[in-house]
Amino acid sequence: MGLNYRKKRRLGPLPIWRNVSRSDSGKTVSYSFKLGPWTWNSRTKKSTVDLPGGYSYTSD
């Protein structure tokens, strides 16, 4: 499995984050867009909605 490295950095005042992940297999970069409780990820193309009480809903 090896060592994994992840870093999440906000890009300016916009609700966009750059996610960098490094492992033995290489480097992966994805972007996340968050608006209120809704999040979309560019790598997985999934939308997630944060629900009250620690729950969340993910659509493909």
PDB file of N, CA, C and O in Angstrom:
ATOM      1  N   MET A   1       0.833  -1.186   0.000  1.00  0.00           N
ATOM      2  CA  MET A   1       0.000   0.000   0.000  1.00  0.00           C
ATOM      3  C   MET A   1       0.875   1.246   0.000  1.00  0.00           C
ATOM      4  O   MET A   1       0.673   2.117  -0.812  1.00  0.00           O
ATOM      5  N   GLY A   2       1.803   1.371   0.883  1.00  0.00           N
ATOM      6  CA  GLY A   2       2.717   2.499   0.859  1.00  0.00           C
ATOM      7  C   GLY A   2       2.189   3.729   1.570  1.00  0.00           C
ATOM      8  O   GLY A   2       1.131   3.725   2.188  1.00  0.00           O
ATOM      9  N   LEU A   3       2.919   4.793   1.435  1.00  0.00           N
ATOM     10  CA  LEU A   3       2.603   6.055   2.090  1.00  0.00           C
ATOM     11  C   LEU A   3       1.781   6.933   1.161  1.00  0.00           C
ATOM     12  O   LEU A   3       2.124   7.112  -0.005  1.00  0.00           O
ATOM     13  N   ASN A   4       0.690   7.478   1.665  1.00  0.00           N
ATOM     14  CA  ASN A   4      -0.163   8.381   0.904  1.00  0.00           C
ATOM     15  C   ASN A   4      -0.044   9.784   1.466  1.00  0.00           C
ATOM     16  O   ASN A   4       0.090   9.974   2.670  1.00  0.00           O
ATOM     17  N   TYR A   5      -0.100  10.772   0.605  1.00  0.00           N
ATOM     18  CA  TYR A   5      -0.034  12.165   0.998  1.00  0.00           C
ATOM     19  C   TYR A   5      -1.217  12.884   0.363  1.00  0.00           C
ATOM     20  O   TYR A   5      -1.458  12.754  -0.824  1.00  0.00           O
ATOM     21  N   ARG A   6      -1.956  13.631   1.163  1.00  0.00           N
ATOM     22  CA  ARG A   6      -3.084  14.391   0.646  1.00  0.00           C
ATOM     23  C   ARG A   6      -3.009  15.814   1.163  1.00  0.00           C
ATOM     24  O   ARG A   6      -2.666  16.041   2.310  1.00  0.00           O
ATOM     25  N   LYS A   7      -3.351  16.752   0.309  1.00  0.00           N
ATOM     26  CA  LYS A   7      -3.379  18.148   0.697  1.00  0.00           C
ATOM     27  C   LYS A   7      -4.568  18.808   0.027  1.00  0.00           C
ATOM     28  O   LYS A   7      -4.816  18.609  -1.154  1.00  0.00           O
ATOM     29  N   LYS A   8      -5.313  19.586   0.800  1.00  0.00           N
ATOM     30  CA  LYS A   8      -6.492  20.268   0.303  1.00  0.00           C
ATOM     31  C   LYS A   8      -6.250  21.768   0.465  1.00  0.00           C
ATOM     32  O   LYS A   8      -5.977  22.230   1.556  1.00  0.00           O
ATOM     33  N   ARG A   9      -6.328  22.517  -0.629  1.00  0.00           N
ATOM     34  CA  ARG A   9      -6.055  23.952  -0.585  1.00  0.00           C
ATOM     35  C   ARG A   9      -7.169  24.708  -1.281  1.00  0.00           C
ATOM     36  O   ARG A   9      -7.560  24.369  -2.387  1.00  0.00           O
ATOM     37  N   ARG A  10      -7.655  25.747  -0.613  1.00  0.00           N
ATOM     38  CA  ARG A  10      -8.708  26.578  -1.185  1.00  0.00           C
ATOM     39  C   ARG A  10      -8.092  27.542  -2.197  1.00  0.00           C
ATOM     40  O   ARG A  10      -7.052  28.127  -1.962  1.00  0.00           O
ATOM     41  N   LEU A  11      -8.756  27.708  -3.329  1.00  0.00           N
ATOM     42  CA  LEU A  11      -8.266  28.587  -4.384  1.00  0.00           C
ATOM     43  C   LEU A  11      -8.953  29.946  -4.290  1.00  0.00           C
ATOM     44  O   LEU A  11     -10.035  30.149  -4.837  1.00  0.00           O
ATOM     45  N   GLY A  12      -8.348  30.879  -3.598  1.00  0.00           N
ATOM     46  CA  GLY A  12      -8.871  32.240  -3.484  1.00  0.00           C
ATOM     47  C   GLY A  12     -10.200  32.293  -2.749  1.00  0.00           C
ATOM     48  O   GLY A  12     -10.524  31.431  -1.941  1.00  0.00           O
ATOM     49  N   PRO A  13     -11.003  33.334  -3.020  1.00  0.00           N
ATOM     50  CA  PRO A  13     -12.293  33.497  -2.334  1.00  0.00           C
ATOM     51  C   PRO A  13     -13.400  32.613  -2.908  1.00  0.00           C
ATOM     52  O   PRO A  13     -14.496  32.567  -2.375  1.00  0.00           O
ATOM     53  N   LEU A  14     -13.107  31.905  -4.006  1.00  0.00           N
ATOM     54  CA  LEU A  14     -14.114  31.050  -4.622  1.00  0.00           C
ATOM     55  C   LEU A  14     -14.270  29.750  -3.845  1.00  0.00           C
ATOM     56  O   LEU A  14     -13.324  29.280  -3.213  1.00  0.00           O
ATOM     57  N   PRO A  15     -15.445  29.119  -3.907  1.00  0.00           N
ATOM     58  CA  PRO A  15     -15.653  27.855  -3.202  1.00  0.00           C
ATOM     59  C   PRO A  15     -15.117  26.669  -3.999  1.00  0.00           C
ATOM     60  O   PRO A  15     -15.816  25.714  -4.281  1.00  0.00           O
ATOM     61  N   ILE A  16     -13.830  26.754  -4.413  1.00  0.00           N
ATOM     62  CA  ILE A  16     -13.198  25.698  -5.190  1.00  0.00           C
ATOM     63  C   ILE A  16     -11.947  25.240  -4.447  1.00  0.00           C
ATOM     64  O   ILE A  16     -11.159  26.050  -4.003  1.00  0.00           O
ATOM     65  N   TRP A  17     -11.761  23.932  -4.333  1.00  0.00           N
ATOM     66  CA  TRP A  17     -10.594  23.373  -3.667  1.00  0.00           C
ATOM     67  C   TRP A  17      -9.819  22.518  -4.641  1.00  0.00           C
ATOM     68  O   TRP A  17     -10.396  21.820  -5.473  1.00  0.00           O
ATOM     69  N   ARG A  18      -8.492  22.559  -4.531  1.00  0.00           N
ATOM     70  CA  ARG A  18      -7.627  21.679  -5.312  1.00  0.00           C
ATOM     71  C   ARG A  18      -7.153  20.587  -4.380  1.00  0.00           C
ATOM     72  O   ARG A  18      -6.566  20.858  -3.335  1.00  0.00           O
ATOM     73  N   ASN A  19      -7.397  19.354  -4.729  1.00  0.00           N
ATOM     74  CA  ASN A  19      -7.019  18.206  -3.929  1.00  0.00           C
ATOM     75  C   ASN A  19      -5.862  17.495  -4.610  1.00  0.00           C
ATOM     76  O   ASN A  19      -5.987  17.066  -5.744  1.00  0.00           O
ATOM     77  N   VAL A  20      -4.749  17.364  -3.911  1.00  0.00           N
ATOM     78  CA  VAL A  20      -3.578  16.684  -4.442  1.00  0.00           C
ATOM     79  C   VAL A  20      -3.333  15.450  -3.602  1.00  0.00           C
ATOM     80  O   VAL A  20      -3.270  15.521  -2.378  1.00  0.00           O
ATOM     81  N   SER A  21      -3.185  14.319  -4.241  1.00  0.00           N
ATOM     82  CA  SER A  21      -2.934  13.056  -3.558  1.00  0.00           C
ATOM     83  C   SER A  21      -1.732  12.396  -4.205  1.00  0.00           C
ATOM     84  O   SER A  21      -1.669  12.263  -5.422  1.00  0.00           O
ATOM     85  N   ARG A  22      -0.765  12.001  -3.395  1.00  0.00           N
ATOM     86  CA  ARG A  22       0.421  11.311  -3.906  1.00  0.00           C
ATOM     87  C   ARG A  22       0.569   9.980  -3.194  1.00  0.00           C
ATOM     88  O   ARG A  22       0.387   9.873  -2.000  1.00  0.00           O
ATOM     89  N   SER A  23       0.927   8.975  -3.957  1.00  0.00           N
ATOM     90  CA  SER A  23       1.174   7.646  -3.405  1.00  0.00           C
ATOM     91  C   SER A  23       2.215   6.963  -4.273  1.00  0.00           C
ATOM     92  O   SER A  23       2.808   7.580  -5.158  1.00  0.00           O
ATOM     93  N   ASP A  24       2.440   5.683  -4.028  1.00  0.00           N
ATOM     94  CA  ASP A  24       3.418   4.928  -4.817  1.00  0.00           C
ATOM     95  C   ASP A  24       3.036   4.869  -6.292  1.00  0.00           C
ATOM     96  O   ASP A  24       3.893   4.800  -7.157  1.00  0.00           O
ATOM     97  N   SER A  25       1.736   4.900  -6.584  1.00  0.00           N
ATOM     98  CA  SER A  25       1.280   4.778  -7.963  1.00  0.00           C
ATOM     99  C   SER A  25       1.370   6.094  -8.741  1.00  0.00           C
ATOM    100  O   SER A  25       1.192   6.108  -9.944  1.00  0.00           O
ATOM    101  N   GLY A  26       1.635   7.200  -8.071  1.00  0.00           N
ATOM    102  CA  GLY A  26       1.787   8.473  -8.770  1.00  0.00           C
ATOM    103  C   GLY A  26       1.040   9.601  -8.092  1.00  0.00           C
ATOM    104  O   GLY A  26       0.672   9.520  -6.929  1.00  0.00           O
ATOM    105  N   LYS A  27       0.807  10.658  -8.846  1.00  0.00           N
ATOM    106  CA  LYS A  27       0.176  11.861  -8.337  1.00  0.00           C
ATOM    107  C   LYS A  27      -1.200  12.040  -8.970  1.00  0.00           C
ATOM    108  O   LYS A  27      -1.354  11.887 -10.173  1.00  0.00           O
ATOM    109  N   THR A  28      -2.198  12.360  -8.164  1.00  0.00           N
ATOM    110  CA  THR A  28      -3.550  12.590  -8.630  1.00  0.00           C
ATOM    111  C   THR A  28      -3.988  13.982  -8.197  1.00  0.00           C
ATOM    112  O   THR A  28      -3.830  14.344  -7.044  1.00  0.00           O
ATOM    113  N   VAL A  29      -4.539  14.749  -9.122  1.00  0.00           N
ATOM    114  CA  VAL A  29      -5.047  16.078  -8.813  1.00  0.00           C
ATOM    115  C   VAL A  29      -6.510  16.120  -9.209  1.00  0.00           C
ATOM    116  O   VAL A  29      -6.880  15.708 -10.296  1.00  0.00           O
ATOM    117  N   SER A  30      -7.353  16.595  -8.295  1.00  0.00           N
ATOM    118  CA  SER A  30      -8.766  16.774  -8.619  1.00  0.00           C
ATOM    119  C   SER A  30      -9.217  18.104  -8.033  1.00  0.00           C
ATOM    120  O   SER A  30      -8.551  18.700  -7.202  1.00  0.00           O
ATOM    121  N   TYR A  31     -10.362  18.569  -8.499  1.00  0.00           N
ATOM    122  CA  TYR A  31     -10.928  19.816  -8.015  1.00  0.00           C
ATOM    123  C   TYR A  31     -12.311  19.544  -7.455  1.00  0.00           C
ATOM    124  O   TYR A  31     -13.056  18.734  -7.988  1.00  0.00           O
ATOM    125  N   SER A  32     -12.630  20.228  -6.358  1.00  0.00           N
ATOM    126  CA  SER A  32     -13.948  20.129  -5.747  1.00  0.00           C
ATOM    127  C   SER A  32     -14.594  21.501  -5.738  1.00  0.00           C
ATOM    128  O   SER A  32     -13.941  22.502  -5.453  1.00  0.00           O
ATOM    129  N   PHE A  33     -15.875  21.539  -6.042  1.00  0.00           N
ATOM    130  CA  PHE A  33     -16.653  22.768  -6.016  1.00  0.00           C
ATOM    131  C   PHE A  33     -17.712  22.604  -4.945  1.00  0.00           C
ATOM    132  O   PHE A  33     -18.473  21.639  -4.969  1.00  0.00           O
ATOM    133  N   LYS A  34     -17.760  23.527  -3.978  1.00  0.00           N
ATOM    134  CA  LYS A  34     -18.701  23.415  -2.865  1.00  0.00           C
ATOM    135  C   LYS A  34     -19.560  24.662  -2.802  1.00  0.00           C
ATOM    136  O   LYS A  34     -19.052  25.778  -2.812  1.00  0.00           O
ATOM    137  N   LEU A  35     -20.861  24.464  -2.776  1.00  0.00           N
ATOM    138  CA  LEU A  35     -21.817  25.544  -2.652  1.00  0.00           C
ATOM    139  C   LEU A  35     -22.827  25.151  -1.583  1.00  0.00           C
ATOM    140  O   LEU A  35     -23.695  24.304  -1.824  1.00  0.00           O
ATOM    141  N   GLY A  36     -22.693  25.730  -0.400  1.00  0.00           N
ATOM    142  CA  GLY A  36     -23.551  25.357   0.730  1.00  0.00           C
ATOM    143  C   GLY A  36     -23.295  23.910   1.110  1.00  0.00           C
ATOM    144  O   GLY A  36     -22.151  23.488   1.251  1.00  0.00           O
ATOM    145  N   PRO A  37     -24.335  23.100   1.229  1.00  0.00           N
ATOM    146  CA  PRO A  37     -24.145  21.689   1.596  1.00  0.00           C
ATOM    147  C   PRO A  37     -23.837  20.782   0.405  1.00  0.00           C
ATOM    148  O   PRO A  37     -23.622  19.592   0.558  1.00  0.00           O
ATOM    149  N   TRP A  38     -23.791  21.330  -0.810  1.00  0.00           N
ATOM    150  CA  TRP A  38     -23.591  20.541  -2.027  1.00  0.00           C
ATOM    151  C   TRP A  38     -22.135  20.595  -2.464  1.00  0.00           C
ATOM    152  O   TRP A  38     -21.518  21.648  -2.493  1.00  0.00           O
ATOM    153  N   THR A  39     -21.550  19.438  -2.841  1.00  0.00           N
ATOM    154  CA  THR A  39     -20.170  19.345  -3.307  1.00  0.00           C
ATOM    155  C   THR A  39     -20.121  18.492  -4.569  1.00  0.00           C
ATOM    156  O   THR A  39     -20.807  17.490  -4.674  1.00  0.00           O
ATOM    157  N   TRP A  40     -19.279  18.905  -5.529  1.00  0.00           N
ATOM    158  CA  TRP A  40     -19.048  18.129  -6.744  1.00  0.00           C
ATOM    159  C   TRP A  40     -17.550  17.942  -6.916  1.00  0.00           C
ATOM    160  O   TRP A  40     -16.778  18.878  -6.753  1.00  0.00           O
ATOM    161  N   ASN A  41     -17.102  16.712  -7.254  1.00  0.00           N
ATOM    162  CA  ASN A  41     -15.692  16.396  -7.427  1.00  0.00           C
ATOM    163  C   ASN A  41     -15.412  16.097  -8.892  1.00  0.00           C
ATOM    164  O   ASN A  41     -16.139  15.335  -9.526  1.00  0.00           O
ATOM    165  N   SER A  42     -14.315  16.680  -9.432  1.00  0.00           N
ATOM    166  CA  SER A  42     -14.010  16.533 -10.856  1.00  0.00           C
ATOM    167  C   SER A  42     -13.480  15.153 -11.216  1.00  0.00           C
ATOM    168  O   SER A  42     -13.680  14.688 -12.327  1.00  0.00           O
ATOM    169  N   ARG A  43     -12.801  14.487 -10.301  1.00  0.00           N
ATOM    170  CA  ARG A  43     -12.215  13.186 -10.626  1.00  0.00           C
ATOM    171  C   ARG A  43     -13.271  12.093 -10.636  1.00  0.00           C
ATOM    172  O   ARG A  43     -13.341  11.285 -11.552  1.00  0.00           O
ATOM    173  N   THR A  44     -14.128  12.079  -9.626  1.00  0.00           N
ATOM    174  CA  THR A  44     -15.135  11.031  -9.520  1.00  0.00           C
ATOM    175  C   THR A  44     -16.449  11.384 -10.199  1.00  0.00           C
ATOM    176  O   THR A  44     -17.291  10.516 -10.398  1.00  0.00           O
ATOM    177  N   LYS A  45     -16.638  12.676 -10.529  1.00  0.00           N
ATOM    178  CA  LYS A  45     -17.878  13.173 -11.146  1.00  0.00           C
ATOM    179  C   LYS A  45     -19.103  12.877 -10.285  1.00  0.00           C
ATOM    180  O   LYS A  45     -20.188  12.640 -10.782  1.00  0.00           O
ATOM    181  N   LYS A  46     -18.924  12.899  -8.965  1.00  0.00           N
ATOM    182  CA  LYS A  46     -20.023  12.622  -8.040  1.00  0.00           C
ATOM    183  C   LYS A  46     -20.447  13.894  -7.317  1.00  0.00           C
ATOM    184  O   LYS A  46     -19.623  14.755  -7.023  1.00  0.00           O
ATOM    185  N   SER A  47     -21.732  13.977  -7.038  1.00  0.00           N
ATOM    186  CA  SER A  47     -22.296  15.068  -6.245  1.00  0.00           C
ATOM    187  C   SER A  47     -22.629  14.533  -4.869  1.00  0.00           C
ATOM    188  O   SER A  47     -23.159  13.432  -4.733  1.00  0.00           O
ATOM    189  N   THR A  48     -22.339  15.321  -3.852  1.00  0.00           N
ATOM    190  CA  THR A  48     -22.629  14.941  -2.475  1.00  0.00           C
ATOM    191  C   THR A  48     -23.378  16.071  -1.798  1.00  0.00           C
ATOM    192  O   THR A  48     -23.039  17.235  -1.974  1.00  0.00           O
ATOM    193  N   VAL A  49     -24.400  15.717  -1.026  1.00  0.00           N
ATOM    194  CA  VAL A  49     -25.156  16.692  -0.251  1.00  0.00           C
ATOM    195  C   VAL A  49     -25.005  16.316   1.219  1.00  0.00           C
ATOM    196  O   VAL A  49     -25.298  15.187   1.610  1.00  0.00           O
ATOM    197  N   ASP A  50     -24.524  17.275   2.016  1.00  0.00           N
ATOM    198  CA  ASP A  50     -24.401  17.054   3.457  1.00  0.00           C
ATOM    199  C   ASP A  50     -25.768  17.229   4.102  1.00  0.00           C
ATOM    200  O   ASP A  50     -26.427  18.249   3.920  1.00  0.00           O
ATOM    201  N   LEU A  51     -26.181  16.226   4.870  1.00  0.00           N
ATOM    202  CA  LEU A  51     -27.461  16.251   5.559  1.00  0.00           C
ATOM    203  C   LEU A  51     -27.219  16.437   7.053  1.00  0.00           C
ATOM    204  O   LEU A  51     -26.124  16.156   7.549  1.00  0.00           O
ATOM    205  N   PRO A  52     -28.228  16.890   7.793  1.00  0.00           N
ATOM    206  CA  PRO A  52     -28.052  17.084   9.235  1.00  0.00           C
ATOM    207  C   PRO A  52     -27.758  15.770   9.953  1.00  0.00           C
ATOM    208  O   PRO A  52     -28.164  14.695   9.513  1.00  0.00           O
ATOM    209  N   GLY A  53     -27.042  15.871  11.052  1.00  0.00           N
ATOM    210  CA  GLY A  53     -26.783  14.702  11.898  1.00  0.00           C
ATOM    211  C   GLY A  53     -25.642  13.837  11.423  1.00  0.00           C
ATOM    212  O   GLY A  53     -25.563  12.669  11.780  1.00  0.00           O
ATOM    213  N   GLY A  54     -24.740  14.351  10.622  1.00  0.00           N
ATOM    214  CA  GLY A  54     -23.597  13.572  10.190  1.00  0.00           C
ATOM    215  C   GLY A  54     -23.868  12.658   9.004  1.00  0.00           C
ATOM    216  O   GLY A  54     -23.031  11.830   8.646  1.00  0.00           O
ATOM    217  N   TYR A  55     -25.012  12.780   8.372  1.00  0.00           N
ATOM    218  CA  TYR A  55     -25.345  11.965   7.206  1.00  0.00           C
ATOM    219  C   TYR A  55     -25.020  12.728   5.927  1.00  0.00           C
ATOM    220  O   TYR A  55     -24.915  13.941   5.915  1.00  0.00           O
ATOM    221  N   SER A  56     -24.868  11.993   4.843  1.00  0.00           N
ATOM    222  CA  SER A  56     -24.685  12.628   3.542  1.00  0.00           C
ATOM    223  C   SER A  56     -25.293  11.734   2.473  1.00  0.00           C
ATOM    224  O   SER A  56     -25.456  10.544   2.662  1.00  0.00           O
ATOM    225  N   TYR A  57     -25.633  12.350   1.350  1.00  0.00           N
ATOM    226  CA  TYR A  57     -26.206  11.634   0.216  1.00  0.00           C
ATOM    227  C   TYR A  57     -25.287  11.834  -0.984  1.00  0.00           C
ATOM    228  O   TYR A  57     -24.913  12.963  -1.297  1.00  0.00           O
ATOM    229  N   THR A  58     -24.919  10.750  -1.660  1.00  0.00           N
ATOM    230  CA  THR A  58     -24.047  10.805  -2.821  1.00  0.00           C
ATOM    231  C   THR A  58     -24.758  10.242  -4.024  1.00  0.00           C
ATOM    232  O   THR A  58     -25.353   9.167  -3.963  1.00  0.00           O
ATOM    233  N   SER A  59     -24.695  10.991  -5.136  1.00  0.00           N
ATOM    234  CA  SER A  59     -25.281  10.506  -6.382  1.00  0.00           C
ATOM    235  C   SER A  59     -24.172  10.304  -7.390  1.00  0.00           C
ATOM    236  O   SER A  59     -23.155  10.977  -7.362  1.00  0.00           O
ATOM    237  N   ASP A  60     -24.358   9.365  -8.295  1.00  0.00           N
ATOM    238  CA  ASP A  60     -23.345   9.049  -9.311  1.00  0.00           C
ATOM    239  C   ASP A  60     -23.414   9.976 -10.479  1.00  0.00           C
ATOM    240  O   ASP A  60     -24.316  10.510 -10.899  1.00  0.00           O
TER     241      ASP A  60
END
